mmCIF file with all atom_site columns, C-alpha atoms in Angstrom:
data_model
loop_
_atom_site.group_PDB
_atom_site.id
_atom_site.type_symbol
_atom_site.label_atom_id
_atom_site.label_alt_id
_atom_site.label_comp_id
_atom_site.label_asym_id
_atom_site.label_entity_id
_atom_site.label_seq_id
_atom_site.pdbx_PDB_ins_code
_atom_site.Cartn_x
_atom_site.Cartn_y
_atom_site.Cartn_z
_atom_site.occupancy
_atom_site.B_iso_or_equiv
_atom_site.pdbx_formal_charge
_atom_site.auth_seq_id
_atom_site.auth_comp_id
_atom_site.auth_asym_id
_atom_site.auth_atom_id
_atom_site.pdbx_PDB_model_num
ATOM 1   C CA . UNK A 1 1   ? 9.356   -16.409 4.568   1.00 0.00 ? 1481 UNK A CA 1
ATOM 2   C CA . UNK A 1 2   ? 9.414   -18.442 7.729   1.00 0.00 ? 1482 UNK A CA 1
ATOM 3   C CA . UNK A 1 3   ? 11.722  -17.240 10.697  1.00 0.00 ? 1483 UNK A CA 1
ATOM 4   C CA . UNK A 1 4   ? 11.163  -17.399 14.144  1.00 0.00 ? 1484 UNK A CA 1
ATOM 5   C CA . UNK A 1 5   ? 10.362  -13.763 15.016  1.00 0.00 ? 1485 UNK A CA 1
ATOM 6   C CA . UNK A 1 6   ? 8.658   -12.967 11.231  1.00 0.00 ? 1486 UNK A CA 1
ATOM 7   C CA . UNK A 1 7   ? 5.064   -12.117 11.655  1.00 0.00 ? 1487 UNK A CA 1
ATOM 8   C CA . UNK A 1 8   ? 4.778   -12.950 7.810   1.00 0.00 ? 1488 UNK A CA 1
ATOM 9   C CA . UNK A 1 9   ? 4.014   -16.352 6.554   1.00 0.00 ? 1489 UNK A CA 1
ATOM 10  C CA . UNK A 1 10  ? 3.687   -17.502 2.721   1.00 0.00 ? 1490 UNK A CA 1
ATOM 11  C CA . UNK A 1 11  ? -0.195  -17.641 3.692   1.00 0.00 ? 1491 UNK A CA 1
ATOM 12  C CA . UNK A 1 12  ? -0.305  -13.879 3.525   1.00 0.00 ? 1492 UNK A CA 1
ATOM 13  C CA . UNK A 1 13  ? 1.358   -13.782 0.173   1.00 0.00 ? 1493 UNK A CA 1
ATOM 14  C CA . UNK A 1 14  ? -0.873  -16.713 -1.147  1.00 0.00 ? 1494 UNK A CA 1
ATOM 15  C CA . UNK A 1 15  ? -3.893  -14.274 0.214   1.00 0.00 ? 1495 UNK A CA 1
ATOM 16  C CA . UNK A 1 16  ? -3.188  -11.142 -1.718  1.00 0.00 ? 1496 UNK A CA 1
ATOM 17  C CA . UNK A 1 17  ? -2.477  -13.169 -5.395  1.00 0.00 ? 1497 UNK A CA 1
ATOM 18  C CA . UNK A 1 18  ? -5.598  -15.012 -4.477  1.00 0.00 ? 1498 UNK A CA 1
ATOM 19  C CA . UNK A 1 19  ? -7.592  -11.849 -4.763  1.00 0.00 ? 1499 UNK A CA 1
ATOM 20  C CA . UNK A 1 20  ? -5.383  -10.460 -7.093  1.00 0.00 ? 1500 UNK A CA 1
ATOM 21  C CA . UNK A 1 21  ? -6.470  -13.147 -9.095  1.00 0.00 ? 1501 UNK A CA 1
ATOM 22  C CA . UNK A 1 22  ? -10.221 -12.946 -8.743  1.00 0.00 ? 1502 UNK A CA 1
ATOM 23  C CA . UNK A 1 23  ? -12.200 -10.010 -10.806 1.00 0.00 ? 1503 UNK A CA 1
ATOM 24  C CA . UNK A 1 24  ? -15.720 -11.405 -10.870 1.00 0.00 ? 1504 UNK A CA 1
ATOM 25  C CA . UNK A 1 25  ? -19.167 -10.816 -9.382  1.00 0.00 ? 1505 UNK A CA 1
ATOM 26  C CA . UNK A 1 26  ? -19.328 -14.193 -8.718  1.00 0.00 ? 1506 UNK A CA 1
ATOM 27  C CA . UNK A 1 27  ? -16.687 -14.086 -6.744  1.00 0.00 ? 1507 UNK A CA 1
ATOM 28  C CA . UNK A 1 28  ? -17.331 -10.936 -4.496  1.00 0.00 ? 1508 UNK A CA 1
ATOM 29  C CA . UNK A 1 29  ? -15.589 -7.862  -6.508  1.00 0.00 ? 1509 UNK A CA 1
ATOM 30  C CA . UNK A 1 30  ? -17.131 -4.900  -8.124  1.00 0.00 ? 1510 UNK A CA 1
ATOM 31  C CA . UNK A 1 31  ? -15.893 -2.369  -10.834 1.00 0.00 ? 1511 UNK A CA 1
ATOM 32  C CA . UNK A 1 32  ? -15.387 0.786   -9.593  1.00 0.00 ? 1512 UNK A CA 1
ATOM 33  C CA . UNK A 1 33  ? -13.584 2.768   -12.042 1.00 0.00 ? 1513 UNK A CA 1
ATOM 34  C CA . UNK A 1 34  ? -10.984 2.863   -14.734 1.00 0.00 ? 1514 UNK A CA 1
ATOM 35  C CA . UNK A 1 35  ? -8.125  5.172   -15.978 1.00 0.00 ? 1515 UNK A CA 1
ATOM 36  C CA . UNK A 1 36  ? -5.694  4.923   -18.800 1.00 0.00 ? 1516 UNK A CA 1
ATOM 37  C CA . UNK A 1 37  ? -3.211  4.366   -15.915 1.00 0.00 ? 1517 UNK A CA 1
ATOM 38  C CA . UNK A 1 38  ? -5.776  2.313   -13.509 1.00 0.00 ? 1518 UNK A CA 1
ATOM 39  C CA . UNK A 1 39  ? -8.593  0.103   -12.686 1.00 0.00 ? 1519 UNK A CA 1
ATOM 40  C CA . UNK A 1 40  ? -10.439 -0.311  -9.396  1.00 0.00 ? 1520 UNK A CA 1
ATOM 41  C CA . UNK A 1 41  ? -12.215 -2.964  -7.973  1.00 0.00 ? 1521 UNK A CA 1
ATOM 42  C CA . UNK A 1 42  ? -13.785 -2.905  -4.493  1.00 0.00 ? 1522 UNK A CA 1
ATOM 43  C CA . UNK A 1 43  ? -15.354 -6.209  -2.542  1.00 0.00 ? 1523 UNK A CA 1
ATOM 44  C CA . UNK A 1 44  ? -17.428 -6.128  0.415   1.00 0.00 ? 1524 UNK A CA 1
ATOM 45  C CA . UNK A 1 45  ? -16.224 -8.066  3.106   1.00 0.00 ? 1525 UNK A CA 1
ATOM 46  C CA . UNK A 1 46  ? -18.698 -9.632  5.737   1.00 0.00 ? 1526 UNK A CA 1
ATOM 47  C CA . UNK A 1 47  ? -16.794 -10.221 8.892   1.00 0.00 ? 1527 UNK A CA 1
ATOM 48  C CA . UNK A 1 48  ? -15.484 -5.756  8.302   1.00 0.00 ? 1528 UNK A CA 1
ATOM 49  C CA . UNK A 1 49  ? -17.535 -2.481  7.784   1.00 0.00 ? 1529 UNK A CA 1
ATOM 50  C CA . UNK A 1 50  ? -14.423 -1.742  5.571   1.00 0.00 ? 1530 UNK A CA 1
ATOM 51  C CA . UNK A 1 51  ? -14.347 -2.850  1.781   1.00 0.00 ? 1531 UNK A CA 1
ATOM 52  C CA . UNK A 1 52  ? -11.117 -4.216  0.509   1.00 0.00 ? 1532 UNK A CA 1
ATOM 53  C CA . UNK A 1 53  ? -10.050 -2.091  -2.697  1.00 0.00 ? 1533 UNK A CA 1
ATOM 54  C CA . UNK A 1 54  ? -8.185  -3.756  -5.151  1.00 0.00 ? 1534 UNK A CA 1
ATOM 55  C CA . UNK A 1 55  ? -5.952  -1.118  -7.863  1.00 0.00 ? 1535 UNK A CA 1
ATOM 56  C CA . UNK A 1 56  ? -4.348  -2.495  -11.145 1.00 0.00 ? 1536 UNK A CA 1
ATOM 57  C CA . UNK A 1 57  ? -2.386  0.376   -11.932 1.00 0.00 ? 1537 UNK A CA 1
ATOM 58  C CA . UNK A 1 58  ? 0.532   0.895   -14.769 1.00 0.00 ? 1538 UNK A CA 1
ATOM 59  C CA . UNK A 1 59  ? 3.758   3.083   -14.646 1.00 0.00 ? 1539 UNK A CA 1
ATOM 60  C CA . UNK A 1 60  ? 5.218   3.505   -18.601 1.00 0.00 ? 1540 UNK A CA 1
ATOM 61  C CA . UNK A 1 61  ? 8.462   4.317   -18.674 1.00 0.00 ? 1541 UNK A CA 1
ATOM 62  C CA . UNK A 1 62  ? 9.234   3.757   -14.751 1.00 0.00 ? 1542 UNK A CA 1
ATOM 63  C CA . UNK A 1 63  ? 11.413  0.665   -14.514 1.00 0.00 ? 1543 UNK A CA 1
ATOM 64  C CA . UNK A 1 64  ? 10.540  -1.489  -11.138 1.00 0.00 ? 1544 UNK A CA 1
ATOM 65  C CA . UNK A 1 65  ? 13.130  -1.271  -9.572  1.00 0.00 ? 1545 UNK A CA 1
ATOM 66  C CA . UNK A 1 66  ? 12.440  2.450   -9.226  1.00 0.00 ? 1546 UNK A CA 1
ATOM 67  C CA . UNK A 1 67  ? 9.239   2.405   -8.323  1.00 0.00 ? 1547 UNK A CA 1
ATOM 68  C CA . UNK A 1 68  ? 10.217  -0.465  -5.913  1.00 0.00 ? 1548 UNK A CA 1
ATOM 69  C CA . UNK A 1 69  ? 12.454  2.107   -4.501  1.00 0.00 ? 1549 UNK A CA 1
ATOM 70  C CA . UNK A 1 70  ? 10.278  5.285   -4.527  1.00 0.00 ? 1550 UNK A CA 1
ATOM 71  C CA . UNK A 1 71  ? 7.609   2.630   -2.323  1.00 0.00 ? 1551 UNK A CA 1
ATOM 72  C CA . UNK A 1 72  ? 9.991   0.468   0.039   1.00 0.00 ? 1552 UNK A CA 1
ATOM 73  C CA . UNK A 1 73  ? 12.408  3.387   0.892   1.00 0.00 ? 1553 UNK A CA 1
ATOM 74  C CA . UNK A 1 74  ? 10.320  5.565   3.113   1.00 0.00 ? 1554 UNK A CA 1
ATOM 75  C CA . UNK A 1 75  ? 12.567  8.515   3.140   1.00 0.00 ? 1555 UNK A CA 1
ATOM 76  C CA . UNK A 1 76  ? 11.822  8.859   -0.721  1.00 0.00 ? 1556 UNK A CA 1
ATOM 77  C CA . UNK A 1 77  ? 8.001   7.947   -0.333  1.00 0.00 ? 1557 UNK A CA 1
ATOM 78  C CA . UNK A 1 78  ? 7.576   10.770  2.209   1.00 0.00 ? 1558 UNK A CA 1
ATOM 79  C CA . UNK A 1 79  ? 8.653   13.316  -0.430  1.00 0.00 ? 1559 UNK A CA 1
ATOM 80  C CA . UNK A 1 80  ? 5.569   12.407  -2.896  1.00 0.00 ? 1560 UNK A CA 1
ATOM 81  C CA . UNK A 1 81  ? 2.846   10.125  -0.211  1.00 0.00 ? 1561 UNK A CA 1
ATOM 82  C CA . UNK A 1 82  ? 1.533   13.307  1.512   1.00 0.00 ? 1562 UNK A CA 1
ATOM 83  C CA . UNK A 1 83  ? -1.370  11.446  3.265   1.00 0.00 ? 1563 UNK A CA 1
ATOM 84  C CA . UNK A 1 84  ? 1.111   10.934  5.992   1.00 0.00 ? 1564 UNK A CA 1
ATOM 85  C CA . UNK A 1 85  ? 3.153   14.274  7.628   1.00 0.00 ? 1565 UNK A CA 1
ATOM 86  C CA . UNK A 1 86  ? 4.723   11.294  9.437   1.00 0.00 ? 1566 UNK A CA 1
ATOM 87  C CA . UNK A 1 87  ? 6.368   8.206   8.742   1.00 0.00 ? 1567 UNK A CA 1
ATOM 88  C CA . UNK A 1 88  ? 8.947   6.423   10.939  1.00 0.00 ? 1568 UNK A CA 1
ATOM 89  C CA . UNK A 1 89  ? 10.878  3.676   11.132  1.00 0.00 ? 1569 UNK A CA 1
ATOM 90  C CA . UNK A 1 90  ? 10.632  2.178   14.719  1.00 0.00 ? 1570 UNK A CA 1
ATOM 91  C CA . UNK A 1 91  ? 12.402  -1.021  13.968  1.00 0.00 ? 1571 UNK A CA 1
ATOM 92  C CA . UNK A 1 92  ? 14.106  -2.604  11.268  1.00 0.00 ? 1572 UNK A CA 1
ATOM 93  C CA . UNK A 1 93  ? 14.792  -6.352  11.695  1.00 0.00 ? 1573 UNK A CA 1
ATOM 94  C CA . UNK A 1 94  ? 16.244  -8.913  8.982   1.00 0.00 ? 1574 UNK A CA 1
ATOM 95  C CA . UNK A 1 95  ? 13.076  -9.890  7.042   1.00 0.00 ? 1575 UNK A CA 1
ATOM 96  C CA . UNK A 1 96  ? 10.964  -6.905  8.088   1.00 0.00 ? 1576 UNK A CA 1
ATOM 97  C CA . UNK A 1 97  ? 10.528  -3.463  9.951   1.00 0.00 ? 1577 UNK A CA 1
ATOM 98  C CA . UNK A 1 98  ? 7.833   -1.686  12.041  1.00 0.00 ? 1578 UNK A CA 1
ATOM 99  C CA . UNK A 1 99  ? 6.449   1.889   11.120  1.00 0.00 ? 1579 UNK A CA 1
ATOM 100 C CA . UNK A 1 100 ? 4.420   4.347   12.279  1.00 0.00 ? 1580 UNK A CA 1
ATOM 101 C CA . UNK A 1 101 ? 2.308   6.361   10.223  1.00 0.00 ? 1581 UNK A CA 1
ATOM 102 C CA . UNK A 1 102 ? 0.392   9.187   10.916  1.00 0.00 ? 1582 UNK A CA 1
ATOM 103 C CA . UNK A 1 103 ? -2.770  10.026  8.863   1.00 0.00 ? 1583 UNK A CA 1
ATOM 104 C CA . UNK A 1 104 ? -4.136  13.445  8.703   1.00 0.00 ? 1584 UNK A CA 1
ATOM 105 C CA . UNK A 1 105 ? -7.773  13.589  8.479   1.00 0.00 ? 1585 UNK A CA 1
ATOM 106 C CA . UNK A 1 106 ? -10.518 16.572  7.375   1.00 0.00 ? 1586 UNK A CA 1
ATOM 107 C CA . UNK A 1 107 ? -11.436 19.301  9.695   1.00 0.00 ? 1587 UNK A CA 1
ATOM 108 C CA . UNK A 1 108 ? -13.997 17.391  12.251  1.00 0.00 ? 1588 UNK A CA 1
ATOM 109 C CA . UNK A 1 109 ? -12.470 13.877  12.136  1.00 0.00 ? 1589 UNK A CA 1
ATOM 110 C CA . UNK A 1 110 ? -9.821  13.051  14.566  1.00 0.00 ? 1590 UNK A CA 1
ATOM 111 C CA . UNK A 1 111 ? -6.206  12.202  12.950  1.00 0.00 ? 1591 UNK A CA 1
ATOM 112 C CA . UNK A 1 112 ? -5.445  8.194   12.439  1.00 0.00 ? 1592 UNK A CA 1
ATOM 113 C CA . UNK A 1 113 ? -2.437  6.394   13.213  1.00 0.00 ? 1593 UNK A CA 1
ATOM 114 C CA . UNK A 1 114 ? -1.134  2.951   12.146  1.00 0.00 ? 1594 UNK A CA 1
ATOM 115 C CA . UNK A 1 115 ? 1.279   1.119   13.614  1.00 0.00 ? 1595 UNK A CA 1
ATOM 116 C CA . UNK A 1 116 ? 2.136   -2.344  10.827  1.00 0.00 ? 1596 UNK A CA 1
ATOM 117 C CA . UNK A 1 117 ? 5.105   -4.838  10.319  1.00 0.00 ? 1597 UNK A CA 1
ATOM 118 C CA . UNK A 1 118 ? 6.135   -4.388  6.658   1.00 0.00 ? 1598 UNK A CA 1
ATOM 119 C CA . UNK A 1 119 ? 7.956   -6.722  4.566   1.00 0.00 ? 1599 UNK A CA 1
ATOM 120 C CA . UNK A 1 120 ? 9.594   -6.448  1.523   1.00 0.00 ? 1600 UNK A CA 1
ATOM 121 C CA . UNK A 1 121 ? 10.849  -9.255  -0.625  1.00 0.00 ? 1601 UNK A CA 1
ATOM 122 C CA . UNK A 1 122 ? 11.310  -10.763 -4.101  1.00 0.00 ? 1602 UNK A CA 1
ATOM 123 C CA . UNK A 1 123 ? 10.083  -13.693 -6.147  1.00 0.00 ? 1603 UNK A CA 1
ATOM 124 C CA . UNK A 1 124 ? 12.316  -15.217 -8.432  1.00 0.00 ? 1604 UNK A CA 1
ATOM 125 C CA . UNK A 1 125 ? 9.604   -17.519 -10.055 1.00 0.00 ? 1605 UNK A CA 1
ATOM 126 C CA . UNK A 1 126 ? 7.454   -15.174 -10.243 1.00 0.00 ? 1606 UNK A CA 1
ATOM 127 C CA . UNK A 1 127 ? 9.376   -12.190 -11.571 1.00 0.00 ? 1607 UNK A CA 1
ATOM 128 C CA . UNK A 1 128 ? 7.277   -10.852 -8.574  1.00 0.00 ? 1608 UNK A CA 1
ATOM 129 C CA . UNK A 1 129 ? 8.351   -7.857  -5.960  1.00 0.00 ? 1609 UNK A CA 1
ATOM 130 C CA . UNK A 1 130 ? 5.767   -7.977  -3.112  1.00 0.00 ? 1610 UNK A CA 1
ATOM 131 C CA . UNK A 1 131 ? 5.192   -5.527  -0.307  1.00 0.00 ? 1611 UNK A CA 1
ATOM 132 C CA . UNK A 1 132 ? 3.203   -6.736  2.854   1.00 0.00 ? 1612 UNK A CA 1
ATOM 133 C CA . UNK A 1 133 ? 1.629   -5.275  5.450   1.00 0.00 ? 1613 UNK A CA 1
ATOM 134 C CA . UNK A 1 134 ? 0.501   -6.693  9.225   1.00 0.00 ? 1614 UNK A CA 1
ATOM 135 C CA . UNK A 1 135 ? -1.096  -4.890  11.966  1.00 0.00 ? 1615 UNK A CA 1
ATOM 136 C CA . UNK A 1 136 ? 1.383   -4.392  14.581  1.00 0.00 ? 1616 UNK A CA 1
ATOM 137 C CA . UNK A 1 137 ? 1.459   -3.556  18.092  1.00 0.00 ? 1617 UNK A CA 1
ATOM 138 C CA . UNK A 1 138 ? 4.576   -2.553  20.371  1.00 0.00 ? 1618 UNK A CA 1
ATOM 139 C CA . UNK A 1 139 ? 5.124   -0.930  23.106  1.00 0.00 ? 1619 UNK A CA 1
ATOM 140 C CA . UNK A 1 140 ? 6.989   2.129   22.023  1.00 0.00 ? 1620 UNK A CA 1
ATOM 141 C CA . UNK A 1 141 ? 4.331   3.115   20.109  1.00 0.00 ? 1621 UNK A CA 1
ATOM 142 C CA . UNK A 1 142 ? 1.295   3.679   22.392  1.00 0.00 ? 1622 UNK A CA 1
ATOM 143 C CA . UNK A 1 143 ? -2.009  4.818   21.459  1.00 0.00 ? 1623 UNK A CA 1
ATOM 144 C CA . UNK A 1 144 ? -1.665  8.902   21.519  1.00 0.00 ? 1624 UNK A CA 1
ATOM 145 C CA . UNK A 1 145 ? -4.420  11.043  23.239  1.00 0.00 ? 1625 UNK A CA 1
ATOM 146 C CA . UNK A 1 146 ? -6.570  12.711  20.484  1.00 0.00 ? 1626 UNK A CA 1
ATOM 147 C CA . UNK A 1 147 ? -5.598  10.163  18.064  1.00 0.00 ? 1627 UNK A CA 1
ATOM 148 C CA . UNK A 1 148 ? -7.336  7.084   16.719  1.00 0.00 ? 1628 UNK A CA 1
ATOM 149 C CA . UNK A 1 149 ? -5.433  3.667   16.501  1.00 0.00 ? 1629 UNK A CA 1
ATOM 150 C CA . UNK A 1 150 ? -6.338  2.589   13.034  1.00 0.00 ? 1630 UNK A CA 1
ATOM 151 C CA . UNK A 1 151 ? -6.068  -1.283  12.239  1.00 0.00 ? 1631 UNK A CA 1
ATOM 152 C CA . UNK A 1 152 ? -4.761  -3.121  8.946   1.00 0.00 ? 1632 UNK A CA 1
ATOM 153 C CA . UNK A 1 153 ? -7.015  -5.814  7.651   1.00 0.00 ? 1633 UNK A CA 1
ATOM 154 C CA . UNK A 1 154 ? -5.317  -6.559  4.175   1.00 0.00 ? 1634 UNK A CA 1
ATOM 155 C CA . UNK A 1 155 ? -2.893  -4.832  2.786   1.00 0.00 ? 1635 UNK A CA 1
ATOM 156 C CA . UNK A 1 156 ? -0.265  -5.656  0.041   1.00 0.00 ? 1636 UNK A CA 1
ATOM 157 C CA . UNK A 1 157 ? 1.752   -4.359  -3.439  1.00 0.00 ? 1637 UNK A CA 1
ATOM 158 C CA . UNK A 1 158 ? 2.911   -6.581  -6.192  1.00 0.00 ? 1638 UNK A CA 1
ATOM 159 C CA . UNK A 1 159 ? 5.152   -5.198  -8.253  1.00 0.00 ? 1639 UNK A CA 1
ATOM 160 C CA . UNK A 1 160 ? 6.168   -6.499  -12.003 1.00 0.00 ? 1640 UNK A CA 1
ATOM 161 C CA . UNK A 1 161 ? 7.449   -5.331  -15.180 1.00 0.00 ? 1641 UNK A CA 1
ATOM 162 C CA . UNK A 1 162 ? 5.158   -5.023  -17.720 1.00 0.00 ? 1642 UNK A CA 1
ATOM 163 C CA . UNK A 1 163 ? 5.209   -7.944  -20.367 1.00 0.00 ? 1643 UNK A CA 1
ATOM 164 C CA . UNK A 1 164 ? 6.263   -6.205  -23.189 1.00 0.00 ? 1644 UNK A CA 1
ATOM 165 C CA . UNK A 1 165 ? 8.528   -3.798  -21.744 1.00 0.00 ? 1645 UNK A CA 1
ATOM 166 C CA . UNK A 1 166 ? 11.129  -4.288  -18.761 1.00 0.00 ? 1646 UNK A CA 1
ATOM 167 C CA . UNK A 1 167 ? 11.381  -0.793  -18.681 1.00 0.00 ? 1647 UNK A CA 1
ATOM 168 C CA . UNK A 1 168 ? 7.775   0.257   -17.643 1.00 0.00 ? 1648 UNK A CA 1
ATOM 169 C CA . UNK A 1 169 ? 5.482   -1.803  -14.490 1.00 0.00 ? 1649 UNK A CA 1
ATOM 170 C CA . UNK A 1 170 ? 2.680   -3.078  -13.234 1.00 0.00 ? 1650 UNK A CA 1
ATOM 171 C CA . UNK A 1 171 ? 1.446   -3.003  -10.142 1.00 0.00 ? 1651 UNK A CA 1
ATOM 172 C CA . UNK A 1 172 ? -1.274  -4.586  -7.914  1.00 0.00 ? 1652 UNK A CA 1
ATOM 173 C CA . UNK A 1 173 ? -2.384  -2.544  -4.996  1.00 0.00 ? 1653 UNK A CA 1
ATOM 174 C CA . UNK A 1 174 ? -5.213  -3.907  -2.224  1.00 0.00 ? 1654 UNK A CA 1
ATOM 175 C CA . UNK A 1 175 ? -6.221  -1.813  0.881   1.00 0.00 ? 1655 UNK A CA 1
ATOM 176 C CA . UNK A 1 176 ? -8.522  -2.817  3.571   1.00 0.00 ? 1656 UNK A CA 1
ATOM 177 C CA . UNK A 1 177 ? -7.491  -0.764  6.544   1.00 0.00 ? 1657 UNK A CA 1
ATOM 178 C CA . UNK A 1 178 ? -10.307 0.393   9.266   1.00 0.00 ? 1658 UNK A CA 1
ATOM 179 C CA . UNK A 1 179 ? -10.164 4.067   10.382  1.00 0.00 ? 1659 UNK A CA 1
ATOM 180 C CA . UNK A 1 180 ? -11.584 2.507   14.172  1.00 0.00 ? 1660 UNK A CA 1
ATOM 181 C CA . UNK A 1 181 ? -13.709 5.422   16.105  1.00 0.00 ? 1661 UNK A CA 1
ATOM 182 C CA . UNK A 1 182 ? -16.128 7.390   14.758  1.00 0.00 ? 1662 UNK A CA 1
ATOM 183 C CA . UNK A 1 183 ? -16.090 7.669   11.030  1.00 0.00 ? 1663 UNK A CA 1
ATOM 184 C CA . UNK A 1 184 ? -18.926 7.412   8.405   1.00 0.00 ? 1664 UNK A CA 1
ATOM 185 C CA . UNK A 1 185 ? -17.947 4.267   6.687   1.00 0.00 ? 1665 UNK A CA 1
ATOM 186 C CA . UNK A 1 186 ? -19.496 5.575   3.325   1.00 0.00 ? 1666 UNK A CA 1
ATOM 187 C CA . UNK A 1 187 ? -16.167 8.218   3.698   1.00 0.00 ? 1667 UNK A CA 1
ATOM 188 C CA . UNK A 1 188 ? -13.837 5.801   4.687   1.00 0.00 ? 1668 UNK A CA 1
ATOM 189 C CA . UNK A 1 189 ? -14.736 3.518   1.713   1.00 0.00 ? 1669 UNK A CA 1
ATOM 190 C CA . UNK A 1 190 ? -14.887 6.639   -0.795  1.00 0.00 ? 1670 UNK A CA 1
ATOM 191 C CA . UNK A 1 191 ? -11.391 7.698   0.102   1.00 0.00 ? 1671 UNK A CA 1
ATOM 192 C CA . UNK A 1 192 ? -10.043 4.342   0.056   1.00 0.00 ? 1672 UNK A CA 1
ATOM 193 C CA . UNK A 1 193 ? -11.333 3.603   -3.871  1.00 0.00 ? 1673 UNK A CA 1
ATOM 194 C CA . UNK A 1 194 ? -9.804  7.039   -4.262  1.00 0.00 ? 1674 UNK A CA 1
ATOM 195 C CA . UNK A 1 195 ? -6.169  5.791   -2.584  1.00 0.00 ? 1675 UNK A CA 1
ATOM 196 C CA . UNK A 1 196 ? -4.940  3.770   -5.408  1.00 0.00 ? 1676 UNK A CA 1
ATOM 197 C CA . UNK A 1 197 ? -5.589  6.479   -8.153  1.00 0.00 ? 1677 UNK A CA 1
ATOM 198 C CA . UNK A 1 198 ? -4.032  9.201   -5.983  1.00 0.00 ? 1678 UNK A CA 1
ATOM 199 C CA . UNK A 1 199 ? -1.173  6.508   -5.529  1.00 0.00 ? 1679 UNK A CA 1
ATOM 200 C CA . UNK A 1 200 ? -0.446  6.053   -9.514  1.00 0.00 ? 1680 UNK A CA 1
ATOM 201 C CA . UNK A 1 201 ? -0.953  10.187  -10.021 1.00 0.00 ? 1681 UNK A CA 1
ATOM 202 C CA . UNK A 1 202 ? 1.590   11.297  -6.768  1.00 0.00 ? 1682 UNK A CA 1
ATOM 203 C CA . UNK A 1 203 ? 4.218   8.688   -7.984  1.00 0.00 ? 1683 UNK A CA 1
ATOM 204 C CA . UNK A 1 204 ? 4.073   8.919   -11.648 1.00 0.00 ? 1684 UNK A CA 1
ATOM 205 C CA . UNK A 1 205 ? 4.129   12.960  -11.094 1.00 0.00 ? 1685 UNK A CA 1
ATOM 206 C CA . UNK A 1 206 ? 7.124   12.808  -8.277  1.00 0.00 ? 1686 UNK A CA 1
ATOM 207 C CA . UNK A 1 207 ? 9.444   10.411  -10.495 1.00 0.00 ? 1687 UNK A CA 1
ATOM 208 C CA . UNK A 1 208 ? 9.076   12.822  -13.762 1.00 0.00 ? 1688 UNK A CA 1
ATOM 209 C CA . UNK A 1 209 ? 9.433   15.690  -11.922 1.00 0.00 ? 1689 UNK A CA 1
ATOM 210 C CA . UNK A 1 210 ? 11.817  15.355  -9.251  1.00 0.00 ? 1690 UNK A CA 1
ATOM 211 C CA . UNK A 1 211 ? 13.126  11.560  -9.050  1.00 0.00 ? 1691 UNK A CA 1
ATOM 212 C CA . UNK A 1 212 ? 14.816  11.362  -12.757 1.00 0.00 ? 1692 UNK A CA 1
ATOM 213 C CA . UNK A 1 213 ? 16.063  14.540  -11.995 1.00 0.00 ? 1693 UNK A CA 1
ATOM 214 C CA . UNK A 1 214 ? 17.993  14.324  -9.183  1.00 0.00 ? 1694 UNK A CA 1
ATOM 215 C CA . UNK A 1 215 ? 19.014  10.753  -10.287 1.00 0.00 ? 1695 UNK A CA 1
ATOM 216 C CA . UNK A 1 216 ? 21.047  12.405  -13.664 1.00 0.00 ? 1696 UNK A CA 1
ATOM 217 C CA . UNK A 1 217 ? 22.503  14.912  -11.198 1.00 0.00 ? 1697 UNK A CA 1
ATOM 218 C CA . UNK A 1 218 ? 24.314  11.974  -8.940  1.00 0.00 ? 1698 UNK A CA 1
ATOM 219 C CA . UNK A 1 219 ? 25.325  9.866   -11.662 1.00 0.00 ? 1699 UNK A CA 1
#
């Protein structure tokens, strides 16, 4: 995973895998909610006012390769990820890309934006695809007046086939983004805990209603 200009290291993946494997209260995790296709946990971080959110998501009947395409292909992702009216690739490099996100906020709260390094790779030994996100700084996308620049603390997605069904997917998402500026942290943590559920619902619905039909027409 190393390269001279690569912002990602094996330690970044190790952190995500470690937090994925920890669920007990003794390790700081608290259960939040579960549905038929999702299970949400949260963890307080003594170094940040923002919780680390973890979601275990299931996508029955959706193959891992399609889930990867829906997440990693930003042109496709813009069609189902409605929280971001702007998703722009600032640069694409051999091992990662730089991506700008504009986040629409509720009335009375300033919009946010994010600048991230994003890396999508496969771990053959673990039969695992992963997408890692890191906070980025780039002079081509300076801060915009009236928009607050948020900060990525820890974020990643782990994608695997279901053990008994290679045409279904299980996914772990970890999210810890500090919105910075003024916004009640209780609202931040509530919205963050909802995000994995919205992800599962939006991706699965887009796959059923749009993606499969377009794929059939193109074949």
